XYZ file of C-alpha atoms in Angstrom:
755
model
C -25.141 2.690 -50.214
C -26.498 1.586 -46.321
C -23.509 -1.141 -47.108
C -20.816 1.531 -47.638
C -22.131 3.930 -44.054
C -21.725 0.192 -42.298
C -18.029 -0.078 -43.623
C -17.703 3.906 -42.706
C -18.922 3.441 -39.596
C -16.575 0.594 -38.713
C -13.643 1.962 -39.912
C -14.221 4.964 -37.260
C -15.226 3.255 -34.368
C -12.125 0.773 -35.745
C -9.733 3.936 -35.580
C -11.797 5.097 -32.277
C -10.955 2.036 -30.622
C -7.041 2.677 -32.032
C -6.667 5.636 -30.400
C -7.827 4.343 -27.315
C -6.090 1.805 -27.147
C -2.428 3.500 -27.790
C -3.500 6.111 -24.945
C -0.723 5.636 -22.421
C -1.313 6.329 -19.211
C 1.308 5.099 -17.858
C 3.519 7.744 -18.937
C 2.242 9.802 -16.766
C 3.422 7.960 -13.487
C 6.752 8.428 -12.231
C 8.301 6.236 -9.819
C 10.119 7.591 -8.021
C 7.189 10.168 -6.044
C 7.184 8.999 -3.081
C 11.227 7.781 -2.772
C 12.473 9.534 -0.829
C 10.864 11.640 2.600
C 10.579 8.942 4.462
C 7.827 7.738 1.432
C 9.012 4.613 1.426
C 8.153 3.471 -2.948
C 10.600 2.080 -4.583
C 11.161 2.576 -8.235
C 10.429 -0.937 -9.148
C 8.877 -2.992 -11.969
C 5.132 -4.899 -10.560
C 1.847 -5.286 -12.646
C -0.906 -4.028 -10.116
C -1.404 -6.463 -7.665
C 1.776 -8.254 -8.709
C 2.685 -11.028 -6.477
C 5.986 -9.219 -7.691
C 8.302 -6.699 -6.931
C 11.847 -6.619 -8.039
C 13.426 -3.321 -6.915
C 17.039 -2.539 -6.536
C 18.469 -2.294 -3.128
C 20.513 0.915 -1.973
C 20.099 0.926 1.495
C 23.468 -0.759 3.378
C 26.606 -1.489 2.797
C 28.389 2.062 2.347
C 30.044 4.824 4.393
C 28.315 5.970 0.653
C 25.373 5.557 2.439
C 23.526 7.874 5.361
C 23.081 5.855 7.621
C 24.690 3.107 10.167
C 24.937 0.902 8.263
C 25.121 -2.134 10.509
C 21.654 -1.412 11.866
C 19.152 -2.470 9.166
C 15.795 -0.066 10.438
C 15.032 1.032 6.663
C 11.496 -0.110 6.166
C 12.198 0.264 1.901
C 15.052 -1.754 -0.242
C 15.251 2.032 -1.501
C 15.502 5.208 -0.811
C 16.639 7.455 -4.336
C 18.724 9.920 -1.525
C 21.623 7.051 -1.772
C 23.617 5.483 -4.171
C 24.812 1.710 -3.295
C 23.135 -0.664 -4.580
C 24.137 -3.664 -2.918
C 21.954 -5.708 -5.638
C 17.930 -6.044 -7.511
C 15.445 -7.079 -4.753
C 12.742 -10.025 -4.532
C 9.045 -8.879 -3.720
C 8.557 -5.071 -1.117
C 6.261 -3.997 0.447
C 5.396 0.108 -0.273
C 4.827 3.020 1.805
C 5.287 0.445 4.880
C 6.693 2.420 8.351
C 8.352 -1.286 8.905
C 11.365 -3.216 7.843
C 10.803 -6.677 6.068
C 11.309 -8.346 3.078
C 13.617 -6.290 0.792
C 15.276 -9.671 -0.276
C 17.037 -12.245 -2.278
C 18.773 -9.880 -3.458
C 20.337 -10.554 -6.962
C 23.751 -9.094 -7.918
C 26.015 -8.659 -11.146
C 29.610 -8.570 -10.685
C 32.714 -7.918 -13.042
C 36.439 -9.533 -12.398
C 37.053 -11.532 -9.686
C 35.212 -13.587 -7.593
C 33.766 -11.548 -4.220
C 30.825 -12.384 -2.363
C 30.517 -9.989 0.470
C 28.685 -6.309 -0.152
C 30.643 -4.163 1.001
C 32.855 -4.339 -2.331
C 30.769 -6.213 -4.966
C 27.992 -3.665 -3.737
C 28.410 -0.295 -6.527
C 27.203 3.163 -7.122
C 24.178 3.427 -9.973
C 23.517 5.885 -12.231
C 22.064 6.656 -15.325
C 18.135 5.624 -12.867
C 14.908 5.211 -15.326
C 11.941 3.597 -14.842
C 8.479 3.593 -15.758
C 6.557 1.202 -14.792
C 6.837 -2.438 -15.689
C 10.254 -1.254 -15.954
C 12.511 -0.361 -14.192
C 16.844 -0.034 -14.951
C 19.895 1.400 -13.957
C 23.800 1.725 -14.555
C 26.167 -0.356 -11.921
C 29.174 1.634 -12.584
C 31.763 0.295 -10.582
C 31.284 -3.296 -13.248
C 29.857 -1.355 -16.659
C 27.094 -2.832 -15.694
C 23.475 -1.352 -17.686
C 20.456 -3.553 -14.848
C 17.094 -3.384 -16.601
C 14.206 -5.936 -14.631
C 11.145 -6.053 -15.207
C 8.273 -8.353 -14.631
C 4.829 -10.427 -13.892
C 1.673 -11.018 -11.766
C 4.699 -13.759 -10.187
C 7.748 -13.389 -12.042
C 11.320 -11.420 -12.057
C 12.988 -11.164 -15.632
C 16.431 -9.457 -15.805
C 18.280 -8.727 -18.409
C 22.818 -7.197 -17.239
C 24.796 -5.933 -20.850
C 28.769 -6.496 -20.036
C 30.671 -3.134 -21.205
C 33.166 -4.948 -21.321
C 34.537 -7.962 -22.022
C 36.271 -10.466 -19.676
C 34.529 -12.002 -16.274
C 31.097 -12.435 -15.241
C 29.207 -13.077 -12.796
C 26.365 -13.397 -10.724
C 25.314 -13.665 -7.484
C 21.846 -14.441 -5.428
C 22.609 -13.159 -1.962
C 20.246 -15.222 0.846
C 21.668 -13.355 4.399
C 20.867 -9.348 3.781
C 18.002 -7.804 3.622
C 15.273 -5.784 5.115
C 13.842 -8.930 7.407
C 15.134 -9.726 10.259
C 15.767 -13.061 9.932
C 19.198 -14.846 7.588
C 18.281 -17.900 7.296
C 17.659 -19.323 4.386
C 17.572 -22.908 1.957
C 19.473 -23.556 -1.725
C 20.484 -26.166 -4.267
C 21.234 -26.026 -7.979
C 18.665 -28.360 -10.198
C 20.416 -27.990 -12.998
C 23.704 -26.322 -14.408
C 21.739 -22.735 -15.265
C 18.310 -23.189 -12.680
C 18.491 -23.027 -8.583
C 15.469 -23.506 -6.099
C 15.813 -22.828 -2.211
C 13.797 -20.449 0.197
C 15.040 -17.578 3.153
C 13.082 -16.442 6.192
C 11.622 -13.399 6.565
C 9.125 -11.366 9.491
C 8.933 -9.965 12.777
C 7.476 -7.126 11.545
C 8.491 -4.660 13.229
C 9.438 -6.683 15.217
C 6.321 -9.263 16.239
C 8.013 -12.366 16.933
C 5.159 -15.180 15.997
C 5.102 -13.122 12.631
C 7.822 -15.279 10.210
C 7.288 -16.929 7.915
C 9.105 -18.799 4.295
C 9.756 -16.329 0.318
C 10.612 -19.893 -1.412
C 12.017 -19.377 -4.561
C 13.247 -20.558 -8.962
C 16.315 -18.812 -10.441
C 17.253 -19.863 -13.974
C 20.471 -18.307 -16.217
C 19.810 -18.180 -19.771
C 22.645 -19.938 -19.981
C 25.295 -22.165 -18.333
C 28.009 -21.206 -15.554
C 31.480 -21.683 -16.038
C 32.334 -22.221 -12.344
C 29.373 -22.049 -9.708
C 28.568 -22.436 -5.869
C 27.940 -21.554 -2.432
C 29.679 -18.957 -0.070
C 29.017 -18.991 3.373
C 29.976 -16.120 6.444
C 31.365 -17.048 9.208
C 30.497 -14.813 12.035
C 32.923 -13.314 14.117
C 32.523 -15.019 17.802
C 34.337 -12.714 20.864
C 38.559 -14.372 21.199
C 38.069 -16.464 17.794
C 40.275 -15.473 14.436
C 41.102 -11.586 15.754
C 42.841 -11.142 13.053
C 39.042 -10.784 10.912
C 36.953 -8.218 9.604
C 35.526 -6.658 13.341
C 33.011 -4.903 11.245
C 31.619 -7.760 8.850
C 33.655 -11.098 9.270
C 34.950 -13.303 6.831
C 33.696 -14.750 3.830
C 33.459 -18.652 2.566
C 33.680 -19.929 -0.387
C 32.297 -23.187 -1.820
C 32.896 -25.065 -4.809
C 31.539 -28.481 -4.792
C 27.623 -27.551 -5.535
C 26.556 -31.731 -4.851
C 24.682 -30.687 -1.819
C 22.102 -28.589 -0.277
C 23.613 -25.101 1.369
C 21.286 -23.926 4.691
C 21.950 -21.592 7.076
C 22.252 -18.311 7.874
C 24.478 -15.594 5.563
C 24.483 -17.998 3.134
C 24.417 -17.425 -0.776
C 24.848 -18.460 -4.521
C 27.681 -17.698 -7.247
C 28.058 -18.418 -11.357
C 30.785 -17.247 -12.961
C 31.222 -16.854 -17.058
C 32.710 -15.251 -19.616
C 31.271 -12.625 -21.543
C 32.603 -10.731 -24.089
C 31.705 -6.806 -24.505
C 28.199 -5.773 -24.982
C 26.384 -9.479 -24.126
C 23.908 -9.942 -22.257
C 23.075 -11.976 -18.960
C 19.882 -13.559 -18.290
C 17.976 -13.870 -15.463
C 15.134 -15.468 -14.675
C 13.487 -15.407 -11.158
C 9.423 -16.478 -9.651
C 8.424 -16.402 -6.040
C 5.854 -18.841 -4.471
C 4.623 -18.567 -0.205
C 3.935 -22.252 -0.784
C 6.937 -24.234 -2.581
C 9.701 -24.731 -4.494
C 8.038 -26.540 -7.083
C 5.209 -23.862 -6.520
C 7.842 -21.076 -8.185
C 9.463 -23.218 -10.655
C 5.705 -23.602 -12.332
C 5.111 -20.353 -11.615
C 8.050 -19.218 -13.598
C 6.947 -21.770 -16.348
C 3.827 -20.726 -17.165
C 4.126 -17.461 -16.487
C 7.141 -16.812 -18.860
C 6.863 -19.894 -20.826
C 9.755 -19.771 -21.899
C 13.907 -21.631 -20.720
C 15.960 -19.720 -24.213
C 15.435 -15.939 -23.107
C 16.609 -12.821 -25.510
C 15.542 -9.233 -26.020
C 12.909 -9.232 -27.835
C 12.086 -12.168 -25.312
C 12.603 -9.573 -22.762
C 11.157 -6.636 -25.257
C 7.846 -8.632 -25.061
C 7.506 -8.137 -21.354
C 8.667 -5.214 -20.865
C 5.482 -4.420 -23.251
C 2.980 -6.255 -21.921
C 3.448 -5.145 -18.027
C 3.286 -1.647 -20.134
C -0.082 -2.591 -21.536
C -1.424 -3.799 -18.644
C -0.507 -0.835 -16.833
C -2.877 1.631 -19.103
C -5.260 -1.603 -18.680
C -5.877 -0.508 -15.161
C -4.456 3.898 -15.187
C -7.236 4.168 -18.110
C -10.261 2.741 -15.666
C -9.960 6.613 -14.494
C -9.228 10.106 -17.705
C -9.253 12.320 -16.599
C -8.686 16.510 -18.867
C -7.968 19.280 -18.699
C -5.144 19.962 -15.576
C -0.950 19.932 -16.301
C 1.181 17.636 -16.907
C 2.382 17.695 -13.749
C -1.339 17.417 -12.420
C -1.631 14.288 -13.851
C 1.704 13.500 -12.818
C 0.968 13.274 -9.431
C -2.508 11.928 -10.042
C -2.194 8.742 -11.935
C 1.421 7.994 -10.157
C -1.210 8.427 -7.223
C -3.473 5.421 -8.715
C -0.091 3.982 -8.768
C 0.999 4.299 -6.324
C -2.760 2.381 -4.997
C -2.428 -0.667 -6.644
C -0.011 -2.447 -5.564
C -1.968 -3.676 -2.059
C -3.421 -5.503 -0.843
C -1.613 -7.755 -3.224
C -2.225 -11.282 -4.673
C -0.849 -14.941 -2.961
C -2.548 -17.805 -4.514
C -0.298 -18.627 -7.560
C -0.731 -20.305 -11.217
C -2.272 -22.696 -9.676
C -4.635 -20.965 -7.565
C -2.224 -22.319 -3.873
C -1.480 -20.284 -1.589
C -0.063 -20.158 1.991
C -3.575 -20.151 4.741
C -3.668 -18.048 7.784
C -1.358 -18.580 10.827
C -0.454 -22.151 9.805
C 2.079 -24.494 7.584
C -1.834 -25.595 5.788
C -1.972 -25.250 1.946
C -5.439 -23.380 0.250
C -7.288 -22.942 -2.444
C -9.940 -21.449 -3.699
C -12.309 -20.230 -7.081
C -11.178 -16.869 -6.269
C -8.284 -13.959 -5.829
C -6.802 -14.657 -2.943
C -4.898 -11.296 -1.465
C -1.985 -10.041 1.186
C -0.440 -7.287 2.993
C -3.348 -6.156 4.876
C -2.359 -3.266 5.923
C -5.853 -2.008 7.485
C -5.686 0.487 9.766
C -4.089 3.466 7.191
C -6.027 1.030 4.063
C -9.648 1.274 5.778
C -9.825 4.852 5.529
C -9.869 5.910 1.888
C -8.234 2.993 -0.231
C -10.734 -0.188 -0.333
C -13.721 2.558 -0.400
C -12.547 3.457 -3.679
C -11.735 0.114 -4.930
C -14.988 -0.471 -4.073
C -15.923 2.337 -6.723
C -12.951 1.607 -9.204
C -12.497 -2.408 -9.338
C -15.856 -3.937 -7.611
C -14.408 -6.941 -8.570
C -10.930 -7.340 -6.747
C -12.611 -5.612 -3.433
C -15.024 -8.533 -3.125
C -11.787 -10.736 -4.056
C -10.297 -8.473 -0.200
C -13.649 -9.306 1.405
C -13.353 -12.953 0.677
C -9.826 -13.037 1.324
C -10.118 -11.628 4.544
C -13.528 -14.190 6.120
C -11.027 -17.159 4.227
C -8.998 -15.394 6.781
C -11.241 -16.157 9.626
C -12.404 -19.138 8.238
C -8.798 -20.192 9.025
C -7.465 -18.959 12.296
C -10.476 -18.162 13.880
C -9.403 -13.819 13.695
C -10.317 -10.926 10.988
C -7.087 -9.443 10.484
C -5.517 -6.410 11.623
C -2.205 -6.407 9.185
C -1.565 -9.370 7.459
C 1.364 -10.562 5.967
C 1.055 -13.777 3.717
C -0.488 -15.388 6.413
C 0.890 -14.424 8.901
C -0.946 -10.827 11.571
C 1.237 -8.836 13.239
C -0.949 -7.089 15.125
C 1.023 -3.946 14.269
C -1.627 -0.085 14.570
C -4.810 -0.157 16.867
C -8.307 -1.348 16.459
C -10.842 -3.390 14.254
C -9.860 -2.389 10.806
C -12.344 -5.575 9.109
C -14.938 -4.699 10.484
C -15.306 -1.081 8.527
C -13.535 -1.962 4.814
C -16.538 -5.342 5.217
C -19.266 -3.042 5.799
C -17.901 -0.227 3.912
C -17.558 -2.697 1.072
C -21.798 -4.156 1.825
C -22.883 -0.214 2.653
C -21.807 0.317 -1.385
C -23.896 -2.229 -2.709
C -20.632 -5.336 -3.330
C -23.075 -8.154 -1.054
C -21.552 -10.763 -3.077
C -20.160 -12.819 -0.302
C -20.785 -14.562 3.396
C -22.769 -12.384 5.142
C -23.539 -14.109 8.155
C -20.053 -15.225 8.779
C -19.131 -11.797 8.369
C -21.051 -11.133 11.378
C -19.198 -14.073 12.568
C -16.215 -13.130 12.750
C -17.008 -8.867 12.992
C -19.481 -9.625 16.939
C -15.877 -11.908 17.607
C -13.901 -8.718 18.126
C -16.530 -6.732 19.555
C -17.548 -9.634 22.792
C -14.374 -11.283 23.016
C -13.041 -10.687 26.772
C -9.752 -9.182 25.958
C -6.951 -11.312 27.869
C -8.017 -13.194 24.550
C -8.933 -10.522 21.671
C -6.287 -10.574 19.558
C -7.982 -7.669 17.911
C -8.922 -5.094 21.195
C -6.505 -6.347 23.527
C -8.168 -3.487 25.887
C -11.765 -4.614 25.495
C -12.183 -5.212 29.096
C -11.323 -2.022 30.296
C -14.390 -1.056 27.111
C -16.876 -3.277 27.856
C -16.977 -1.775 31.364
C -16.228 0.669 31.643
C -17.262 2.459 27.973
C -13.630 3.993 27.667
C -9.864 2.786 28.143
C -7.887 3.784 30.787
C -4.367 4.806 30.501
C -2.863 1.848 32.501
C 0.678 2.748 31.376
C 2.685 6.036 29.891
C 2.820 5.326 26.387
C -0.147 2.999 26.207
C -1.957 4.737 23.636
C -5.213 4.742 25.194
C -7.478 6.393 23.562
C -5.965 5.897 19.681
C -7.244 2.877 20.570
C -10.725 3.646 21.627
C -11.674 5.809 19.052
C -10.558 3.250 16.731
C -12.834 0.771 18.593
C -15.855 3.293 17.814
C -15.937 3.477 14.496
C -15.596 -0.154 14.904
C -18.175 -0.291 17.019
C -20.426 2.494 14.750
C -20.046 0.616 11.514
C -20.380 -3.143 13.138
C -24.124 -1.420 15.425
C -24.782 -0.463 10.881
C -24.295 -4.081 9.686
C -26.673 -4.871 12.243
C -29.317 -2.416 11.238
C -28.584 -4.438 8.056
C -28.959 -7.772 8.854
C -32.349 -7.216 11.075
C -30.029 -7.188 14.476
C -32.090 -4.705 15.696
C -31.491 -5.613 19.030
C -27.291 -6.218 18.330
C -27.223 -2.525 16.195
C -29.196 -0.248 19.436
C -25.776 -1.715 21.700
C -23.452 -1.522 19.159
C -24.391 2.339 18.264
C -24.194 3.391 21.709
C -20.369 2.244 22.860
C -19.863 3.546 20.150
C -20.943 6.833 20.996
C -18.668 6.947 24.149
C -16.507 8.317 23.179
C -17.715 11.397 25.163
C -15.829 10.297 27.695
C -12.039 11.581 26.496
C -13.085 15.616 25.851
C -12.400 18.086 28.023
C -13.802 21.006 27.796
C -10.419 23.059 29.695
C -8.563 22.618 25.932
C -11.012 21.582 24.072
C -9.572 18.063 22.819
C -9.952 14.718 23.618
C -7.946 13.699 26.953
C -6.247 10.512 28.197
C -8.838 9.052 31.392
C -7.171 7.552 34.212
C -9.023 4.157 35.676
C -10.922 6.438 38.664
C -12.576 8.182 35.844
C -10.248 11.499 36.861
C -7.730 12.947 33.049
C -4.429 12.756 34.014
C -2.915 15.150 34.600
C -1.167 16.322 34.086
C -1.938 17.260 30.428
C -0.227 18.754 26.975
C -2.391 18.646 23.791
C 0.793 18.765 21.895
C 2.812 15.981 22.625
C 3.073 14.005 20.696
C 4.215 15.869 18.083
C 6.574 14.422 14.600
C 5.307 11.147 15.737
C 7.369 10.971 19.915
C 5.386 9.935 22.055
C 3.311 10.301 24.347
C 0.405 9.409 26.793
C -2.833 8.030 25.925
C -2.278 8.835 21.538
C -0.420 6.047 19.005
C 2.246 8.921 16.377
C -0.047 12.029 17.139
C -0.553 14.649 19.996
C -4.325 15.831 21.256
C -5.622 18.028 18.477
C -4.707 15.061 15.215
C -6.751 13.508 17.375
C -9.542 15.386 18.853
C -12.104 15.337 15.300
C -11.498 11.304 15.160
C -15.274 10.521 15.371
C -16.058 9.972 11.722
C -19.591 8.319 12.475
C -20.625 10.800 15.116
C -19.958 14.770 13.507
C -23.449 16.538 14.952
C -22.020 15.081 18.313
C -18.900 16.023 18.815
C -20.165 19.699 17.081
C -22.974 19.508 19.234
C -19.983 18.915 22.979
C -17.462 21.409 21.805
C -21.020 24.071 21.856
C -21.556 24.642 19.070
C -20.846 24.665 14.727
C -18.754 27.886 15.378
C -16.745 26.343 17.988
C -16.419 24.115 15.997
C -16.023 25.683 13.128
C -13.265 27.176 15.188
C -11.517 24.511 16.014
C -11.123 22.573 13.429
C -10.181 26.084 11.603
C -7.093 26.105 14.296
C -5.778 22.778 13.142
C -4.665 24.131 9.905
C -3.576 27.942 11.376
C -1.561 26.652 13.407
C 0.522 23.553 11.646
C -1.478 20.946 13.834
C -2.100 19.628 10.979
C -0.532 16.162 10.373
C -0.624 15.331 6.186
C 0.992 12.446 6.522
C -0.737 10.456 9.734
C -4.003 8.378 9.687
C -5.712 10.274 12.181
C -6.863 13.730 10.935
C -6.234 12.530 7.120
C -10.431 13.744 6.749
C -10.050 16.434 9.174
C -10.033 19.675 5.828
C -13.563 17.624 4.538
C -15.129 18.460 8.249
C -16.510 21.692 6.967
C -18.503 20.479 4.639
C -21.318 20.062 7.576
C -22.010 22.697 7.745
C -22.645 24.603 3.897
C -21.603 28.117 4.551
C -18.178 26.930 5.507
C -17.810 23.714 3.247
C -15.688 26.561 0.928
C -12.858 26.274 3.351
C -12.649 22.156 2.223
C -11.909 23.847 -1.180
C -9.280 26.583 -0.336
C -7.313 24.083 2.844
C -7.167 20.603 0.059
C -5.784 23.337 -2.966
C -3.652 24.486 -1.036
C -2.371 21.241 0.388
C -2.224 19.337 -2.796
C -0.099 22.261 -3.795
C 2.177 22.191 -0.812
C 3.102 18.667 -0.361
C 2.083 16.658 -3.641
C 5.115 16.880 -6.081
C 6.969 15.117 -9.125
C 9.464 14.539 -7.395
C 10.866 12.175 -4.871
C 9.676 14.033 -2.079
C 6.401 14.537 -3.982
C 4.204 12.477 -0.765
C 4.414 14.021 2.601
C 5.335 10.991 4.662
C 4.785 6.871 4.427
C 2.682 6.090 1.885
C 1.303 3.757 4.205
C 0.832 0.904 1.387
C -1.156 3.872 -0.828
C -3.108 5.703 1.986
C -1.669 9.132 1.475
C -2.116 8.371 -2.774
C -5.723 7.318 -2.518
C -6.438 10.659 -0.344
C -4.277 12.346 -3.299
C -6.641 10.583 -6.441
C -9.799 10.768 -4.372
C -9.164 15.157 -3.851
C -8.324 15.571 -7.211
C -11.281 13.952 -7.732
C -13.517 16.412 -5.930
C -15.119 13.401 -3.175
C -14.423 12.019 -0.686
C -15.355 9.501 1.597
C -14.874 11.611 5.158
C -16.325 8.419 7.106
C -15.607 5.273 6.229
C -19.075 3.106 7.158
C -21.170 5.890 5.779
C -21.746 5.868 1.752
C -21.433 9.839 1.645
C -18.559 12.239 0.213
C -17.497 14.924 0.750
C -16.841 17.499 -1.783
C -14.491 19.740 -2.531
C -13.776 21.676 -6.713
C -11.811 19.032 -8.598
C -8.180 19.718 -9.543
C -9.140 18.473 -13.692
C -12.091 20.100 -15.717
C -13.288 16.521 -16.381
C -13.030 13.303 -14.944
C -14.191 9.700 -16.788
C -14.721 6.614 -14.334
C -14.998 3.870 -15.772
C -17.264 1.693 -14.272
C -17.834 -1.896 -14.348
C -21.153 -2.530 -15.527
C -22.459 -5.960 -13.448
C -22.350 -4.120 -10.527
C -23.003 -0.551 -11.398
C -26.528 0.413 -13.504
C -23.903 2.478 -16.167
C -20.779 2.076 -17.670
C -19.251 4.714 -16.618
C -18.813 8.111 -14.237
C -18.089 11.727 -15.630
C -17.589 14.196 -12.918
C -16.769 17.946 -15.550
C -16.507 21.337 -14.216
C -18.311 24.235 -15.297
C -15.480 26.785 -17.855
C -16.688 29.595 -16.103
C -15.786 28.429 -12.889
C -12.835 27.642 -13.437
C -11.783 30.548 -14.974
C -13.407 32.849 -12.529
C -11.145 30.671 -9.345
C -14.000 30.657 -7.567
C -15.757 28.121 -5.301
C -18.244 25.930 -6.299
C -22.111 26.090 -4.765
C -23.882 23.499 -6.074
C -23.718 20.377 -8.357
C -25.895 19.297 -11.242
C -27.228 15.450 -12.000
C -27.051 15.486 -15.708
C -28.811 11.133 -15.414
C -31.440 13.445 -13.650
C -31.748 17.316 -14.170
C -31.967 17.407 -11.410
C -30.177 21.025 -9.419
C -28.342 20.488 -5.433
C -27.566 24.344 -4.648
C -25.397 24.934 -1.474
C -24.958 21.708 -1.132
C -21.508 19.646 -0.128
C -21.779 16.219 -0.050
C -23.618 13.670 -1.787
C -25.213 10.178 -2.086
C -22.545 7.402 -3.197
C -25.618 5.698 -4.981
C -26.130 9.358 -6.784
C -23.259 9.579 -7.657
C -23.142 6.471 -8.738
C -26.118 6.626 -10.624
C -25.492 9.966 -12.040
C -23.907 9.346 -15.623
C -22.373 12.817 -15.168
C -22.044 15.510 -12.003
C -21.980 19.427 -12.947
C -20.019 21.458 -10.390
C -21.258 25.076 -10.800
């Protein structure tokens, strides 16, 4: 009898496991969301935090594209607004505002060999994408193109609808980077290796690096060789095409080829319906490591359709496991698509940098490093310190710790914490000293498996080093001597700089206090409160201040709209920055004349349309009402309106640049009902969740419970009213008229019930 019961229980648990394992969270993801409206995402194939991303490249080369083809100003390799494809680029950035990478362009063609991308490019149609897979049809050539990815490699399948001559091209001259130099060599009949010069992100000349690659085709070519673009020189060869120069094709493939604007071609004869498979791998250490990555992650030279399908299925499974860390119930399919696509987008960066053997390029060095944790890259920290890293602390604490340890390794190697790091180079893009906030926030949320003494040393270096020597705070001399950054040039972003220093110093104060450095904690706290110098009662906003302490005149708090440059502020107006003092909302309230005036002024930002949902300084504004319980209903109302207005299941479905997942993280938090409105402060502001039930699976190595469940009382959902309190199931305690909750209380709640 007991034996039978045991068998039944085992069968029941097995069925449950199979049902859970079959959940396809990836099927809710629409990779085309954000690929228009300057979202700068792409629908290419990748894995969570994977180094490889392979995507169609369609932002140059044809009058069909809506931009000047001779100016590389696109910051993404793909936009859903254009349909002229010139190849598939390997390793790309998602949701960034400046161009880089988007290179190593692989392109299949049919017919006679043509190496001018203006001519071999093709109209693309029948696009399909899901996590780990993308396909399209290249109309001009009659080719179905499909791609999938592993962590460091890609596999492309090009199926020719018609028989005859076929070509595989690898263009190493074009892309989003400002660099065009490359080198390539044949290893054997079907394999090549090489490297491509990348960098100058946001036009910073110091951020240059090499991307190494290996490429292997599944069969021997009938012919193969190089090409090189011959650039037009004034007064010479006047018959050349004035726009494109001309291309010289080489059939001698016994030598290496190096230079600007080079490429490699392979030619074949194919039968109708035949598929050519191309394996590619990348490394930022060496060509040899690229080959190792290819061998370890694909493990075969004999590629066929079953093998391609197997890689697609593995990629989908990996995404299902990763996205399934959060399960949502209730809500519409549309809302689930928005939610899981946002979660998908924020899990793209930072991405892995180390090769399969653990090697990676050291920060600001030609040396190679090797550590016992994963090495990450693409630290868009001015964006992600606000919400991406706090979310990773909850859903993937081990990865977040690896990211913090990576940041400390960067300090060991270069002498500085990262600001906006890209493949081992510091781009010095955007404002402030954001690593401090990330490290302290991680520590305050209970993740402390890193060298805190080294972290404190690195933080203090950023805070205390004089301005001329300070990579993080170039105006630190004024900041430390005056307590603020005065405006010394028309567009020097002085107020924006200072506000970022204030929040960094507040985080440093918290970290110093936690480590027992009481004197330092007091000093940095005092520095963080000097923002008050910028508050102007006349306009009721922050206002640039001159070196003599007087306000800048004339002044218009609306200057800077639509990302226009303006005195004192970067990518925003005074209204976008005035409430960006998240560490001292009570002090700012007093400065503005009390709660009533603070709330009126904050509400005016939304009523007048001053709020910018696509930029970071005011991203937490909707949640600031929760500091005043009788006004917290505004947060619930505004967040619901913003979600409906700016997040959609469409290419335009992100309000603007995704900023490596920051806009998406805002949506994920908001749809779950809580938000970290002050990095480093472990309190979350609460709003009404979109879904009736949310289950967050927790890592028991870092949290006491294996899951956190968030539910909404059915009566509340049916009524359409606002919540006015919550209950914690683990203690049974009820919190009436409460709209904020601490991280530790939430993580230990087992279930949080909104009523």
